[in-house]
């Protein structure tokens, strides 16, 4: 199983939105533009997921998006590493803005911490979860996509997750893009590309200066300009995410939707490299 951790040094960068939408590119029923049908295990490892269960969790945590969105969650009786796992099924009925033809395949799962107590959070063990779950996917293939806690909130817990990942995907915004270096400084974090999220659409002089600053900054790192995916700020994406609707499943897709497929293509490239090594 290929393990990808989506990470940020602080909250508010849109890390969960990226995790949700990129995973849904792999959950397509059929191959689409270079990204094949892939078994997916979403892992909600953010401490917001333990605020509460039964509908009282934080509204912007990964598991909550599956609860409120066009899905049915079925417990499969699997617990490991302090997590419980649910099977995800597409259920578009009653969601007027959802394209009923934009389904998902039958090997999509989501895991959340099994305990709602905040004190239990430090005991979760993602590695144990993945080791136990790996045999569920045919031929031990598949993708585990981890929504990790911000490093400024749960440094040790997050660090363990990132060190045990095949690739780490930093998600930043314009106020934090220089934090890419903080990820690159850690040799144990395998950063191959990064995401700069919520990029303003208005082509102002200030935006031009920021882009020049960013490109100048990248020249001092191993990343190339094409290794950074810029996701535009998108009101349609914001509203459908609140409702748990993946960008590609909305009847009128947000303009940002192709960017999540681009991120998935980068991720698929890393998976192919691992398969060939």
Short mmCIF file of C-alpha atoms in Angstrom, two decimals, residues 10-259:
data_model
loop_
_atom_site.label_atom_id
_atom_site.label_comp_id
_atom_site.label_asym_id
_atom_site.label_seq_id
_atom_site.Cartn_x
_atom_site.Cartn_y
_atom_site.Cartn_z
CA UNK A 10 -0.56 25.32 10.64
CA UNK A 11 -4.30 25.03 10.14
CA UNK A 12 -6.31 26.98 7.61
CA UNK A 13 -4.38 26.06 4.46
CA UNK A 14 -7.12 23.82 3.04
CA UNK A 15 -5.26 20.58 3.76
CA UNK A 16 -8.44 18.60 4.40
CA UNK A 17 -10.12 19.88 1.22
CA UNK A 18 -7.09 18.78 -0.79
CA UNK A 19 -7.02 15.33 0.85
CA UNK A 20 -10.73 14.79 0.21
CA UNK A 21 -10.71 15.83 -3.43
CA UNK A 22 -7.43 14.19 -4.44
CA UNK A 23 -8.53 10.89 -2.92
CA UNK A 24 -11.76 11.08 -4.88
CA UNK A 25 -9.75 11.17 -8.12
CA UNK A 26 -8.43 7.69 -7.27
CA UNK A 27 -11.92 6.56 -6.23
CA UNK A 28 -13.36 6.98 -9.74
CA UNK A 29 -15.11 3.84 -11.05
CA UNK A 30 -12.92 3.88 -14.17
CA UNK A 31 -9.51 5.12 -15.23
CA UNK A 32 -9.50 8.82 -16.04
CA UNK A 33 -6.71 10.74 -17.78
CA UNK A 34 -3.77 8.86 -16.35
CA UNK A 35 -5.18 8.05 -12.92
CA UNK A 36 -6.43 4.49 -12.65
CA UNK A 37 -9.10 3.02 -10.42
CA UNK A 38 -7.27 2.57 -7.10
CA UNK A 39 -8.41 1.18 -3.73
CA UNK A 40 -8.35 4.10 -1.27
CA UNK A 41 -8.19 4.33 2.50
CA UNK A 42 -8.76 7.88 3.76
CA UNK A 43 -7.33 8.35 7.26
CA UNK A 44 -8.60 11.24 9.36
CA UNK A 45 -5.68 11.69 11.75
CA UNK A 46 -6.35 15.34 12.59
CA UNK A 47 -7.19 15.94 16.29
CA UNK A 48 -10.39 17.69 15.18
CA UNK A 49 -11.72 14.21 14.40
CA UNK A 50 -11.82 13.36 18.11
CA UNK A 51 -13.84 16.41 19.19
CA UNK A 52 -16.83 14.11 19.22
CA UNK A 53 -18.67 11.32 17.45
CA UNK A 54 -22.26 10.91 16.33
CA UNK A 55 -22.48 14.20 14.48
CA UNK A 56 -20.73 16.39 17.03
CA UNK A 57 -17.29 16.40 15.46
CA UNK A 58 -15.64 19.47 14.03
CA UNK A 59 -17.46 20.50 10.81
CA UNK A 60 -14.30 20.74 8.73
CA UNK A 61 -12.65 17.43 9.61
CA UNK A 62 -12.24 14.81 6.89
CA UNK A 63 -14.59 12.24 8.40
CA UNK A 64 -17.31 14.87 8.79
CA UNK A 65 -17.21 15.58 5.04
CA UNK A 66 -18.10 11.95 4.39
CA UNK A 67 -20.88 12.12 6.99
CA UNK A 68 -22.61 15.17 5.49
CA UNK A 69 -21.85 14.43 1.83
CA UNK A 70 -23.52 12.14 -0.74
CA UNK A 71 -22.25 8.98 0.91
CA UNK A 72 -23.34 6.16 3.16
CA UNK A 73 -20.84 4.95 5.76
CA UNK A 74 -20.97 1.34 6.89
CA UNK A 75 -18.85 0.17 9.86
CA UNK A 76 -16.92 -2.92 8.83
CA UNK A 77 -16.02 -4.02 12.36
CA UNK A 78 -12.33 -3.28 11.82
CA UNK A 79 -10.29 -1.47 14.47
CA UNK A 80 -6.51 -1.14 14.67
CA UNK A 81 -4.08 1.43 15.99
CA UNK A 82 -6.86 3.27 17.78
CA UNK A 83 -8.83 3.79 14.55
CA UNK A 84 -12.15 2.42 13.33
CA UNK A 85 -12.81 1.91 9.61
CA UNK A 86 -15.96 2.52 7.55
CA UNK A 87 -16.80 1.49 3.99
CA UNK A 88 -17.85 4.43 1.81
CA UNK A 89 -20.67 4.09 -0.71
CA UNK A 90 -21.91 6.76 -3.11
CA UNK A 91 -25.48 7.86 -2.30
CA UNK A 92 -26.41 10.91 -4.43
CA UNK A 93 -30.18 10.79 -3.80
CA UNK A 94 -31.38 13.93 -2.04
CA UNK A 95 -28.33 15.96 -3.06
CA UNK A 96 -29.58 18.25 -5.83
CA UNK A 97 -26.18 19.59 -6.87
CA UNK A 98 -24.54 16.15 -7.13
CA UNK A 99 -24.00 14.47 -10.51
CA UNK A 100 -25.49 10.97 -10.00
CA UNK A 101 -23.15 9.57 -12.65
CA UNK A 102 -20.00 10.69 -10.82
CA UNK A 103 -19.76 7.61 -8.66
CA UNK A 104 -17.01 5.82 -6.78
CA UNK A 105 -15.76 2.23 -6.92
CA UNK A 106 -16.38 -0.39 -4.22
CA UNK A 107 -13.02 -0.22 -2.43
CA UNK A 108 -13.19 3.17 -0.73
CA UNK A 109 -12.81 3.35 3.05
CA UNK A 110 -12.39 6.06 5.68
CA UNK A 111 -10.83 5.68 9.14
CA UNK A 112 -11.19 7.91 12.18
CA UNK A 113 -9.96 7.67 15.79
CA UNK A 114 -12.12 5.13 17.61
CA UNK A 115 -12.23 7.17 20.81
CA UNK A 116 -13.86 10.60 21.05
CA UNK A 117 -11.79 11.59 24.09
CA UNK A 118 -9.10 14.17 23.30
CA UNK A 119 -6.80 12.47 25.82
CA UNK A 120 -6.84 9.31 23.70
CA UNK A 121 -5.51 11.08 20.62
CA UNK A 122 -1.82 10.67 21.46
CA UNK A 123 -2.27 6.89 21.49
CA UNK A 124 -3.34 6.50 17.87
CA UNK A 125 -0.93 4.57 15.69
CA UNK A 126 -1.40 5.03 11.94
CA UNK A 127 1.38 2.56 11.12
CA UNK A 128 -0.42 -0.19 13.04
CA UNK A 129 -3.67 0.67 11.24
CA UNK A 130 -2.02 0.43 7.82
CA UNK A 131 -0.16 -2.79 8.60
CA UNK A 132 -3.38 -4.46 9.74
CA UNK A 133 -5.51 -3.08 6.90
CA UNK A 134 -3.12 -3.78 4.04
CA UNK A 135 -4.45 -7.27 3.40
CA UNK A 136 -7.95 -5.90 2.73
CA UNK A 137 -6.88 -4.54 -0.67
CA UNK A 138 -6.29 -7.05 -3.51
CA UNK A 139 -2.61 -7.85 -3.91
CA UNK A 140 -1.79 -5.42 -1.11
CA UNK A 141 -2.23 -2.60 -3.62
CA UNK A 142 -3.95 0.67 -2.92
CA UNK A 143 -3.46 4.16 -1.56
CA UNK A 144 -3.62 5.33 2.04
CA UNK A 145 -4.21 9.08 2.10
CA UNK A 146 -3.62 10.59 5.55
CA UNK A 147 -5.00 13.95 6.64
CA UNK A 148 -2.34 14.69 9.27
CA UNK A 149 -2.53 17.09 12.22
CA UNK A 150 -0.87 20.50 11.78
CA UNK A 151 2.74 20.31 12.94
CA UNK A 152 2.29 23.33 15.19
CA UNK A 153 -0.45 21.47 17.10
CA UNK A 154 0.70 17.85 17.33
CA UNK A 155 4.39 17.86 16.43
CA UNK A 156 5.38 14.39 17.64
CA UNK A 157 2.24 12.60 16.45
CA UNK A 158 2.44 14.27 13.03
CA UNK A 159 6.18 13.70 12.72
CA UNK A 160 5.76 9.94 13.19
CA UNK A 161 3.11 9.87 10.47
CA UNK A 162 5.21 11.85 8.01
CA UNK A 163 8.36 9.82 8.61
CA UNK A 164 6.47 6.61 7.81
CA UNK A 165 4.99 7.93 4.55
CA UNK A 166 6.14 7.18 1.02
CA UNK A 167 5.54 10.81 0.14
CA UNK A 168 4.65 13.97 2.07
CA UNK A 169 2.50 16.57 0.31
CA UNK A 170 2.80 20.01 1.96
CA UNK A 171 -0.26 22.24 1.52
CA UNK A 172 0.47 25.93 1.92
CA UNK A 173 -1.06 29.28 1.05
CA UNK A 174 0.37 32.65 0.11
CA UNK A 175 1.01 33.58 3.73
CA UNK A 176 2.95 30.37 4.38
CA UNK A 177 4.60 29.28 1.11
CA UNK A 178 8.09 29.81 2.56
CA UNK A 179 7.34 26.98 4.99
CA UNK A 180 8.08 24.56 2.15
CA UNK A 181 11.69 24.84 3.30
CA UNK A 182 10.76 23.55 6.76
CA UNK A 183 9.54 20.35 5.15
CA UNK A 184 12.54 20.08 2.82
CA UNK A 185 14.95 20.50 5.74
CA UNK A 186 13.72 17.20 7.18
CA UNK A 187 15.41 14.47 5.16
CA UNK A 188 13.03 11.91 6.65
CA UNK A 189 10.08 13.76 5.01
CA UNK A 190 9.92 12.61 1.38
CA UNK A 191 8.69 15.78 -0.32
CA UNK A 192 8.49 15.46 -4.11
CA UNK A 193 5.95 18.20 -4.86
CA UNK A 194 3.86 20.76 -2.99
CA UNK A 195 0.50 22.52 -3.19
CA UNK A 196 -0.06 26.25 -2.84
CA UNK A 197 -3.76 26.58 -2.12
CA UNK A 198 -6.34 29.38 -2.33
CA UNK A 199 -4.42 31.43 -4.88
CA UNK A 200 -6.20 34.77 -5.57
CA UNK A 201 -7.73 35.04 -9.01
CA UNK A 202 -7.35 38.79 -9.41
CA UNK A 203 -4.19 39.59 -11.34
CA UNK A 204 -2.98 42.51 -9.22
CA UNK A 205 0.50 43.97 -9.04
CA UNK A 206 0.77 42.56 -5.52
CA UNK A 207 -0.06 39.07 -6.79
CA UNK A 208 2.58 39.39 -9.49
CA UNK A 209 5.16 40.37 -6.88
CA UNK A 210 4.17 37.45 -4.65
CA UNK A 211 4.52 35.02 -7.56
CA UNK A 212 7.95 36.43 -8.36
CA UNK A 213 8.95 36.07 -4.70
CA UNK A 214 7.72 32.49 -4.69
CA UNK A 215 9.56 31.54 -7.86
CA UNK A 216 12.72 33.16 -6.49
CA UNK A 217 12.32 31.18 -3.29
CA UNK A 218 11.90 27.91 -5.22
CA UNK A 219 15.24 28.43 -6.96
CA UNK A 220 16.88 27.78 -3.60
CA UNK A 221 15.11 24.43 -3.13
CA UNK A 222 15.15 21.04 -4.91
CA UNK A 223 11.62 21.73 -6.18
CA UNK A 224 11.05 23.06 -9.67
CA UNK A 225 8.26 25.39 -10.70
CA UNK A 226 6.37 22.43 -12.19
CA UNK A 227 6.61 20.61 -8.85
CA UNK A 228 4.27 23.15 -7.26
CA UNK A 229 0.55 22.95 -8.03
CA UNK A 230 -1.36 26.20 -7.61
CA UNK A 231 -5.02 25.76 -6.68
CA UNK A 232 -7.13 28.90 -7.27
CA UNK A 233 -9.40 30.37 -4.63
CA UNK A 234 -12.85 29.13 -5.57
CA UNK A 235 -16.14 30.06 -3.89
CA UNK A 236 -17.94 27.16 -5.58
CA UNK A 237 -15.37 24.77 -4.11
CA UNK A 238 -15.80 26.29 -0.65
CA UNK A 239 -19.56 25.83 -0.65
CA UNK A 240 -19.60 22.29 -2.03
CA UNK A 241 -16.89 21.23 0.44
CA UNK A 242 -19.03 22.43 3.35
CA UNK A 243 -21.69 20.03 2.05
CA UNK A 244 -19.20 17.18 1.69
CA UNK A 245 -19.47 17.15 -2.11
CA UNK A 246 -16.23 16.35 -3.98
CA UNK A 247 -15.44 18.88 -6.69
CA UNK A 248 -15.64 16.25 -9.44
CA UNK A 249 -19.06 15.05 -8.21
CA UNK A 250 -20.75 18.46 -8.41
CA UNK A 251 -23.10 18.96 -11.38
CA UNK A 252 -21.35 22.21 -12.26
CA UNK A 253 -17.74 21.53 -11.37
CA UNK A 254 -15.71 24.27 -9.65
CA UNK A 255 -12.91 25.76 -11.73
CA UNK A 256 -10.43 24.31 -9.24
CA UNK A 257 -11.49 20.70 -9.93
CA UNK A 258 -8.81 20.00 -12.62
CA UNK A 259 -6.10 20.99 -10.13
#
